[in-house]
Coordinates of C-alpha atoms and ligand atoms in Angstrom, one line a residue:
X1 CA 83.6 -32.1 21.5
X2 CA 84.3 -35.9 20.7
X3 CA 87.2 -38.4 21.9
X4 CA 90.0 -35.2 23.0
X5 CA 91.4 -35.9 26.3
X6 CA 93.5 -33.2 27.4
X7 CA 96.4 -35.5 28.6
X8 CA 100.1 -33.9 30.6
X9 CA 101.5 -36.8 28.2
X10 CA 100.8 -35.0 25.0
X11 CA 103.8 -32.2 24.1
X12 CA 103.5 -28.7 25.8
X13 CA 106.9 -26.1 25.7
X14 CA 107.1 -22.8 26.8
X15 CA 107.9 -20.5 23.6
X16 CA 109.8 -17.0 24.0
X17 CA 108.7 -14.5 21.7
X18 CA 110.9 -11.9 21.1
X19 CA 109.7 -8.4 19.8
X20 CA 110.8 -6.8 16.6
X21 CA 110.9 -3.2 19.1
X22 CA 109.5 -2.7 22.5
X23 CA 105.5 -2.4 22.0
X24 CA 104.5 -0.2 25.0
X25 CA 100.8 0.9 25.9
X26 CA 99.5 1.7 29.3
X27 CA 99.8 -1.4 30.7
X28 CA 103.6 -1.0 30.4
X29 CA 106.7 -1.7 27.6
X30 CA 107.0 -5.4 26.4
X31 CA 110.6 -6.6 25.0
X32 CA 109.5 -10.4 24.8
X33 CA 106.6 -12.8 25.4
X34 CA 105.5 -16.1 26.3
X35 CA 103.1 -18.2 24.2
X36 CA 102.3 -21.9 25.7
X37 CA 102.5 -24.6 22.6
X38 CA 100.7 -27.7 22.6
X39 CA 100.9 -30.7 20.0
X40 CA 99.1 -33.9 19.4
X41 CA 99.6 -36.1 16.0
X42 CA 101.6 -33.3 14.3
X43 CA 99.4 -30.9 15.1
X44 CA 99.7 -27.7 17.2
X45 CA 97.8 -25.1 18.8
X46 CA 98.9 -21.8 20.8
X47 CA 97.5 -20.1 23.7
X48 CA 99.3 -16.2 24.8
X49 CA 100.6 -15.3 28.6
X50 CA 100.1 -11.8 29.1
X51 CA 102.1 -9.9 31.4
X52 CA 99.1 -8.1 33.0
X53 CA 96.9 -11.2 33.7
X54 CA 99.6 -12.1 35.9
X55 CA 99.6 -16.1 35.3
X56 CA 102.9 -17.5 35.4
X57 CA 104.2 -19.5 32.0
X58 CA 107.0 -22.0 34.1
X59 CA 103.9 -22.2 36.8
X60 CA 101.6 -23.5 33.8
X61 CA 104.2 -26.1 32.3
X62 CA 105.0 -27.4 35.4
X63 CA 101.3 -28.0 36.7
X64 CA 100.7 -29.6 33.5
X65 CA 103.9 -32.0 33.7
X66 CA 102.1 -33.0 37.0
X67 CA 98.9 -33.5 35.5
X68 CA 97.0 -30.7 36.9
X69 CA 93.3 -31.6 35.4
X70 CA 92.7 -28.8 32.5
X71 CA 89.9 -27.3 34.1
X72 CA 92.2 -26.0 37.3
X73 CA 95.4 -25.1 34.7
X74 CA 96.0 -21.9 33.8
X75 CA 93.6 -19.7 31.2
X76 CA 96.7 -19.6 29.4
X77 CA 96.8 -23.4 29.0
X78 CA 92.9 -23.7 29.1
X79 CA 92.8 -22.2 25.4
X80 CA 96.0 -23.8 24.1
X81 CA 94.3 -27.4 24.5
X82 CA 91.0 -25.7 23.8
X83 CA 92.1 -24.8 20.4
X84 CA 93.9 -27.9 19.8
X85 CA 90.9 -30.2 20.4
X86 CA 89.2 -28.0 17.9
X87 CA 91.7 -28.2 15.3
X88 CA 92.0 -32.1 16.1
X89 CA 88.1 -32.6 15.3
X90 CA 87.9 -29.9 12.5
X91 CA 90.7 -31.1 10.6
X92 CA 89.5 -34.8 11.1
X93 CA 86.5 -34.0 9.7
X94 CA 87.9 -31.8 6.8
X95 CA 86.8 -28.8 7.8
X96 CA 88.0 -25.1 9.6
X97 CA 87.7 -23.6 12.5
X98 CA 85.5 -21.0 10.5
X99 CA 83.3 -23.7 9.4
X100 CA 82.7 -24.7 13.4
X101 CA 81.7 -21.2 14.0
X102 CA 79.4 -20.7 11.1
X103 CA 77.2 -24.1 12.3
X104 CA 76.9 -22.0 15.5
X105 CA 76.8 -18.2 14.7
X106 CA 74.9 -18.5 11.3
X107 CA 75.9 -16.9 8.4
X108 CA 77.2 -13.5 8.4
X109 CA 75.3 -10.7 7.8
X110 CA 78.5 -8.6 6.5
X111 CA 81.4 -8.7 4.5
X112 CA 84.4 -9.5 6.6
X113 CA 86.1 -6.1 8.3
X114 CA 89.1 -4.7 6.7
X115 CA 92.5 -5.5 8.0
X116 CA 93.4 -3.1 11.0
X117 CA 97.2 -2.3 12.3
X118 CA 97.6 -0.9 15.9
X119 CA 100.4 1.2 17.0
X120 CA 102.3 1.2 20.5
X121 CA 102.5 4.5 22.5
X122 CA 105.5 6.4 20.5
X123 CA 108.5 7.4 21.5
X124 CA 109.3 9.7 18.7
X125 CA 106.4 11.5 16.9
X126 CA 108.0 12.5 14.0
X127 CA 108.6 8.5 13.5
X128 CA 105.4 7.7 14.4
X129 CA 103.8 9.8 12.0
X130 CA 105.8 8.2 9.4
X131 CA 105.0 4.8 10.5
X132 CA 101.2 6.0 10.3
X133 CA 101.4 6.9 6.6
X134 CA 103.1 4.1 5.1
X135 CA 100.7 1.4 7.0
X136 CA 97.6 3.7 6.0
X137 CA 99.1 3.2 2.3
X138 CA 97.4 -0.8 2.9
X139 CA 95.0 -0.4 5.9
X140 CA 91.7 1.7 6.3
X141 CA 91.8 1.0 9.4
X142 CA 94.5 1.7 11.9
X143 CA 94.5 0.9 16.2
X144 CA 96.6 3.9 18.4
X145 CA 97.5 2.8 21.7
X146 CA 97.2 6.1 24.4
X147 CA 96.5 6.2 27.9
X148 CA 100.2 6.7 28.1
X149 CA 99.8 9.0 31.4
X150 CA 100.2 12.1 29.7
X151 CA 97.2 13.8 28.4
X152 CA 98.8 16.1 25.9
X153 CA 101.2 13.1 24.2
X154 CA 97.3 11.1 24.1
X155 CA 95.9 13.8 21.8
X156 CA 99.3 14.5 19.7
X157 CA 99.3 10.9 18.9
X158 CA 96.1 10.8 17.4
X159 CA 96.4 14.7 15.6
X160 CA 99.3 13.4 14.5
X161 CA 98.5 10.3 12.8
X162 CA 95.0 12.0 11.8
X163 CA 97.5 14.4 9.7
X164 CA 99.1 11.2 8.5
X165 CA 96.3 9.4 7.7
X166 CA 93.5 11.5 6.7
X167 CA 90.6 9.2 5.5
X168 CA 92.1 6.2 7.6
X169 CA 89.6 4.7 10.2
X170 CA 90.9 5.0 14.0
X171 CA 90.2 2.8 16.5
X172 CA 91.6 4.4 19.9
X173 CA 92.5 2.0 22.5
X174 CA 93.3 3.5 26.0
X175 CA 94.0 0.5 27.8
X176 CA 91.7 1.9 30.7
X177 CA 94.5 4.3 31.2
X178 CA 92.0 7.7 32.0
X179 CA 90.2 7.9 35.5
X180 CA 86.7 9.5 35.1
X181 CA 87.4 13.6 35.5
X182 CA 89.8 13.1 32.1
X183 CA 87.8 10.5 30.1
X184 CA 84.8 12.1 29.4
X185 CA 87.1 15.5 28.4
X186 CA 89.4 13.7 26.5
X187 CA 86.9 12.1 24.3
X188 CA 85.3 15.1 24.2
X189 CA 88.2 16.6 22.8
X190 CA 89.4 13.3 20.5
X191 CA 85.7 14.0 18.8
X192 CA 87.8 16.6 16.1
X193 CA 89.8 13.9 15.3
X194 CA 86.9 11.5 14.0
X195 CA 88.0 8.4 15.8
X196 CA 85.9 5.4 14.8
X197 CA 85.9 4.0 18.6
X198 CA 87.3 4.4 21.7
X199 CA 88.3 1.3 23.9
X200 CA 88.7 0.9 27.4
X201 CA 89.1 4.3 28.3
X202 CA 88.6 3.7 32.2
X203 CA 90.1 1.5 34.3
X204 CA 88.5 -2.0 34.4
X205 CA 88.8 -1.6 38.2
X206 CA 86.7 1.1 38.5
X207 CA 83.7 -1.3 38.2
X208 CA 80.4 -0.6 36.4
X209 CA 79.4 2.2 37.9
X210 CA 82.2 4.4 36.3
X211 CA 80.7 2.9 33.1
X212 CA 77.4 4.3 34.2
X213 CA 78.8 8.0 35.1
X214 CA 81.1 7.7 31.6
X215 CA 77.5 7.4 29.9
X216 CA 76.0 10.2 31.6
X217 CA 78.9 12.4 31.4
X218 CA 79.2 11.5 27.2
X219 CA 79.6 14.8 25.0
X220 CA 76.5 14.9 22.1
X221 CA 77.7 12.8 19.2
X222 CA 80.7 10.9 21.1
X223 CA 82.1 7.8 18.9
X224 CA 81.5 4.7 20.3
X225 CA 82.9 3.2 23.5
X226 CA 83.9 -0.2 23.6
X227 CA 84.8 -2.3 26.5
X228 CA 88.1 -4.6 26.5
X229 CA 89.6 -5.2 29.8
X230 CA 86.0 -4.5 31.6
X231 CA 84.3 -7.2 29.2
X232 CA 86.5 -10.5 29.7
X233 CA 83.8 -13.2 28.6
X234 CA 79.9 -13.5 27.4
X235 CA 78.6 -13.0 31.6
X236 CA 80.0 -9.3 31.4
X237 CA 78.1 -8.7 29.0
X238 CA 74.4 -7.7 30.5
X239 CA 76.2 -5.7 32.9
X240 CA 77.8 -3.3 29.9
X241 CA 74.8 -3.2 27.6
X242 CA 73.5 0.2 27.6
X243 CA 77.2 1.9 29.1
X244 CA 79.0 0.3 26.3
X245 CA 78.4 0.2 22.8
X246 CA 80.9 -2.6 22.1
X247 CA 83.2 -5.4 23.5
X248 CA 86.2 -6.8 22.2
X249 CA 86.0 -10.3 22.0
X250 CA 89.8 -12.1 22.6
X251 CA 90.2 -16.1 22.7
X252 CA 92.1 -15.5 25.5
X253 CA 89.7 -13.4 27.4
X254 CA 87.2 -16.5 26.9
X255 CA 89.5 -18.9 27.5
X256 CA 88.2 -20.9 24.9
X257 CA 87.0 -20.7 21.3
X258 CA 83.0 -21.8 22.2
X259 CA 83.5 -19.1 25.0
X260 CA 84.3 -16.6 21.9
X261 CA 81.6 -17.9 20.3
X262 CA 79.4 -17.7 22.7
X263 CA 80.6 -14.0 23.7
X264 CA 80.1 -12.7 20.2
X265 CA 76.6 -13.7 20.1
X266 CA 75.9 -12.3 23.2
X267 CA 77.1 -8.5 22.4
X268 CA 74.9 -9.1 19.3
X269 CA 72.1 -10.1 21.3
X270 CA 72.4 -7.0 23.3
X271 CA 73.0 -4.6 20.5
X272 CA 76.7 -4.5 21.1
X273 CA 79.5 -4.0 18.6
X274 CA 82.6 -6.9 18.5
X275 CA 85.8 -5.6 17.8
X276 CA 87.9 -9.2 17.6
X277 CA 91.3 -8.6 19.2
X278 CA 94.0 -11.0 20.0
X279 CA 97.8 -10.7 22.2
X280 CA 100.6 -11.1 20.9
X281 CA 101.9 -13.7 19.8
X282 CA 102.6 -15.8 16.4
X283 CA 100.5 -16.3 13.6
X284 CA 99.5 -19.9 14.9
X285 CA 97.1 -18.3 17.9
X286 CA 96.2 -15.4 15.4
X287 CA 94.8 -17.6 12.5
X288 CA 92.9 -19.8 15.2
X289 CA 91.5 -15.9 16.2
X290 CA 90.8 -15.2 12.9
X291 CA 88.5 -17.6 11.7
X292 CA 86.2 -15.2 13.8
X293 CA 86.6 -12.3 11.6
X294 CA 83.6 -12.4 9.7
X295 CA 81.4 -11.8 13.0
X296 CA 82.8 -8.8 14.0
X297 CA 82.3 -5.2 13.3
X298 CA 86.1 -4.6 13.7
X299 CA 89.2 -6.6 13.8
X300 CA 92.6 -6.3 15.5
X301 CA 94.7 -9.4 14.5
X302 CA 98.1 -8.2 14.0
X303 CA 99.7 -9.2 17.0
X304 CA 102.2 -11.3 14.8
X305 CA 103.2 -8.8 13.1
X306 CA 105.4 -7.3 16.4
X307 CA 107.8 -10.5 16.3
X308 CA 110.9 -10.6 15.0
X309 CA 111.0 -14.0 13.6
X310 CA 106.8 -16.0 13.4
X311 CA 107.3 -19.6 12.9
X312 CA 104.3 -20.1 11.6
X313 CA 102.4 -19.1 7.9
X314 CA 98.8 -18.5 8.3
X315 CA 96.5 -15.0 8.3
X316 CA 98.3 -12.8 5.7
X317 CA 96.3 -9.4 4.4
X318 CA 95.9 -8.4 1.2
X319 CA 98.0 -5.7 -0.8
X320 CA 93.9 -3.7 -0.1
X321 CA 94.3 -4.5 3.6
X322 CA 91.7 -7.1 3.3
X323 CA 92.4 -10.1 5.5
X324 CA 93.0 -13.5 3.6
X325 CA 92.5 -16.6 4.8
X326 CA 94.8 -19.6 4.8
X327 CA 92.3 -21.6 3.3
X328 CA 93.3 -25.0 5.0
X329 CA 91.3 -27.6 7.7
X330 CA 91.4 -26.6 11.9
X331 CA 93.2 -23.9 12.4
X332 CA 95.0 -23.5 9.4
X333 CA 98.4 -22.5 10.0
X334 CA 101.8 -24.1 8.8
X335 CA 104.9 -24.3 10.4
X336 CA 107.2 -22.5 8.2
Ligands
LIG1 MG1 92.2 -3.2 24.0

């Protein structure tokens, strides 16, 4: 893009998030999080650390306080200055995110996919099925985390919030936490549960080949299997096509909002789904995700919704589910 500079001068602070409740999937439980916040001439962009990616949030600040150049900083801080040059020249020239993306990815062919609200791994089921039926009451479309290492808690949660949520769409994301003598069973036996998709159900370190044998070992009629973890930008993409029939595109993943871009119209080259997911964190780095929304098949931006106090208005869904736009230049979102 045009005159951005990434300079160690502008502002950059490390900002705690704290969680509403622990949010646990396979990965493990998270009580807080990190988000790196970056700032030029009042405005502000937001990039996620996530615990599993293993890049260090004081690390980041202090290599940019010593003026690291941005292409060796952190993916972390990659994005944050990413998405604030973007909102610098977008808002400059009057325009949104959204609008970037559409000069580049066309059109879309769609309407924009319904809301979606995911679901930790439960402690309580009884709680859980409540919590299923009052968010089904707004969204068709709900996310379970499993792959909590026990099989039969995996399939309770999703009979259980099948029972709660009858005509709901499920999204099942295992957070690659089968190895590839369960998967292939335990889809197998999801199947009476309708899911929509499944995600990640093997281990990203398992490679491509367990991709391959997870294809040839699919039951007749299988839902969809979508790639998170094994699918982290547009060059994974080739390798997938044909084991996978979807990716879930993250900012984060990318690193930066062209390399979104650029991964979304690559899974649709190949015939691949895009489910657009996002971290946690506040509704600053969910908005910029957003603008993204009406590309996918699927979306999962409700990663602001697990903090106890969001500092920033942006994304908000619709009484339907339906996700509404802030309506505003660059990214979009207001500090409260
Ligand atoms: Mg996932």
């Amino acid at each position: 893009m045009g005159a951005f500079r990434y300079s160690a001068l502008m502002s950059a602070a490390l900002l705690p998030l704290t969680l509403a409740e622990p949010f646990r999937i396979a990965h493990g439980t998270s009580t807080t999080r990190t988000v790196l916040r970056v700032a030029r001439d009042g405005r502000a962009a937001e990039a996620p650390f996530v615990p599993y990616y293993g890049e260090d949030p004081a690390e980041t600040l202090a290599a940019i306080q010593r003026g690291t150049p941005l292409a060796e900083l952190s993916r972390t801080a990659r994005l944050a200055y990413d998405l604030l040059e973007h909102d610098l020249a977008t808002t400059a020239a009057g325009r949104s995110l959204g609008d970037y993306a559409m000069a580049r990815l066309g059109q879309p062919s769609d309407l924009t996919p319904a809301g979606c609200r995911s679901l930790g791994i439960p402690e309580n089921l009884e709680i859980f099925s409540e919590r299923v039926a009052t968010l089904a009451r707004q969204f068709s479309v709900l996310k379970l985390k499993l792959g909590s290492g026990d099989l039969g808690l995996d399939l309770a949660i999703v009979s259980v919030a099948r029972l709660a949520a009858p005509e709901a769409a499920l999204l099942i994301d295992v957070n690659g936490g089968w190895d590839l003598t369960e998967a292939p069973l335990m889809i197998w036996k999801l199947m009476d549960y309708r899911p929509a998709l499944i995600e990640q159900p093997l281990h990203h370190s398992l490679g491509l080949e367990a991709w391959r044998d997870l294809r040839s070992e699919m039951p007749e009629g299988a839902p969809p299997i979508f790639a998170d973890e094994s699918a982290q930008t547009a060059t994974d993409l080739a390798g997938l096509a044909g084991y996978a029939d979807g990716v879930n595109v993250k900012l984060l993943k990318c690193g930066s909002f062209d390399g979104a871009i650029e991964m979304i119209a690559g899974a649709r080259g190949l015939g691949l789904g895009v489910l657009l997911g996002c971290m946690i964190e506040s509704s600053l780095g969910i908005t910029a995700a957003a603008h993204l929304a009406p590309w996918a098949d699927w979306i999962d931006l409700d990663g602001h919704f697990y903090l106890a106090h969001d500092d920033y208005d942006g994304i908000t869904y619709a009484p339907d589910g339906s996700l509404v736009m802030p309506g505003r230049p660059g990214i979009g979102a207001v500090l409260r």
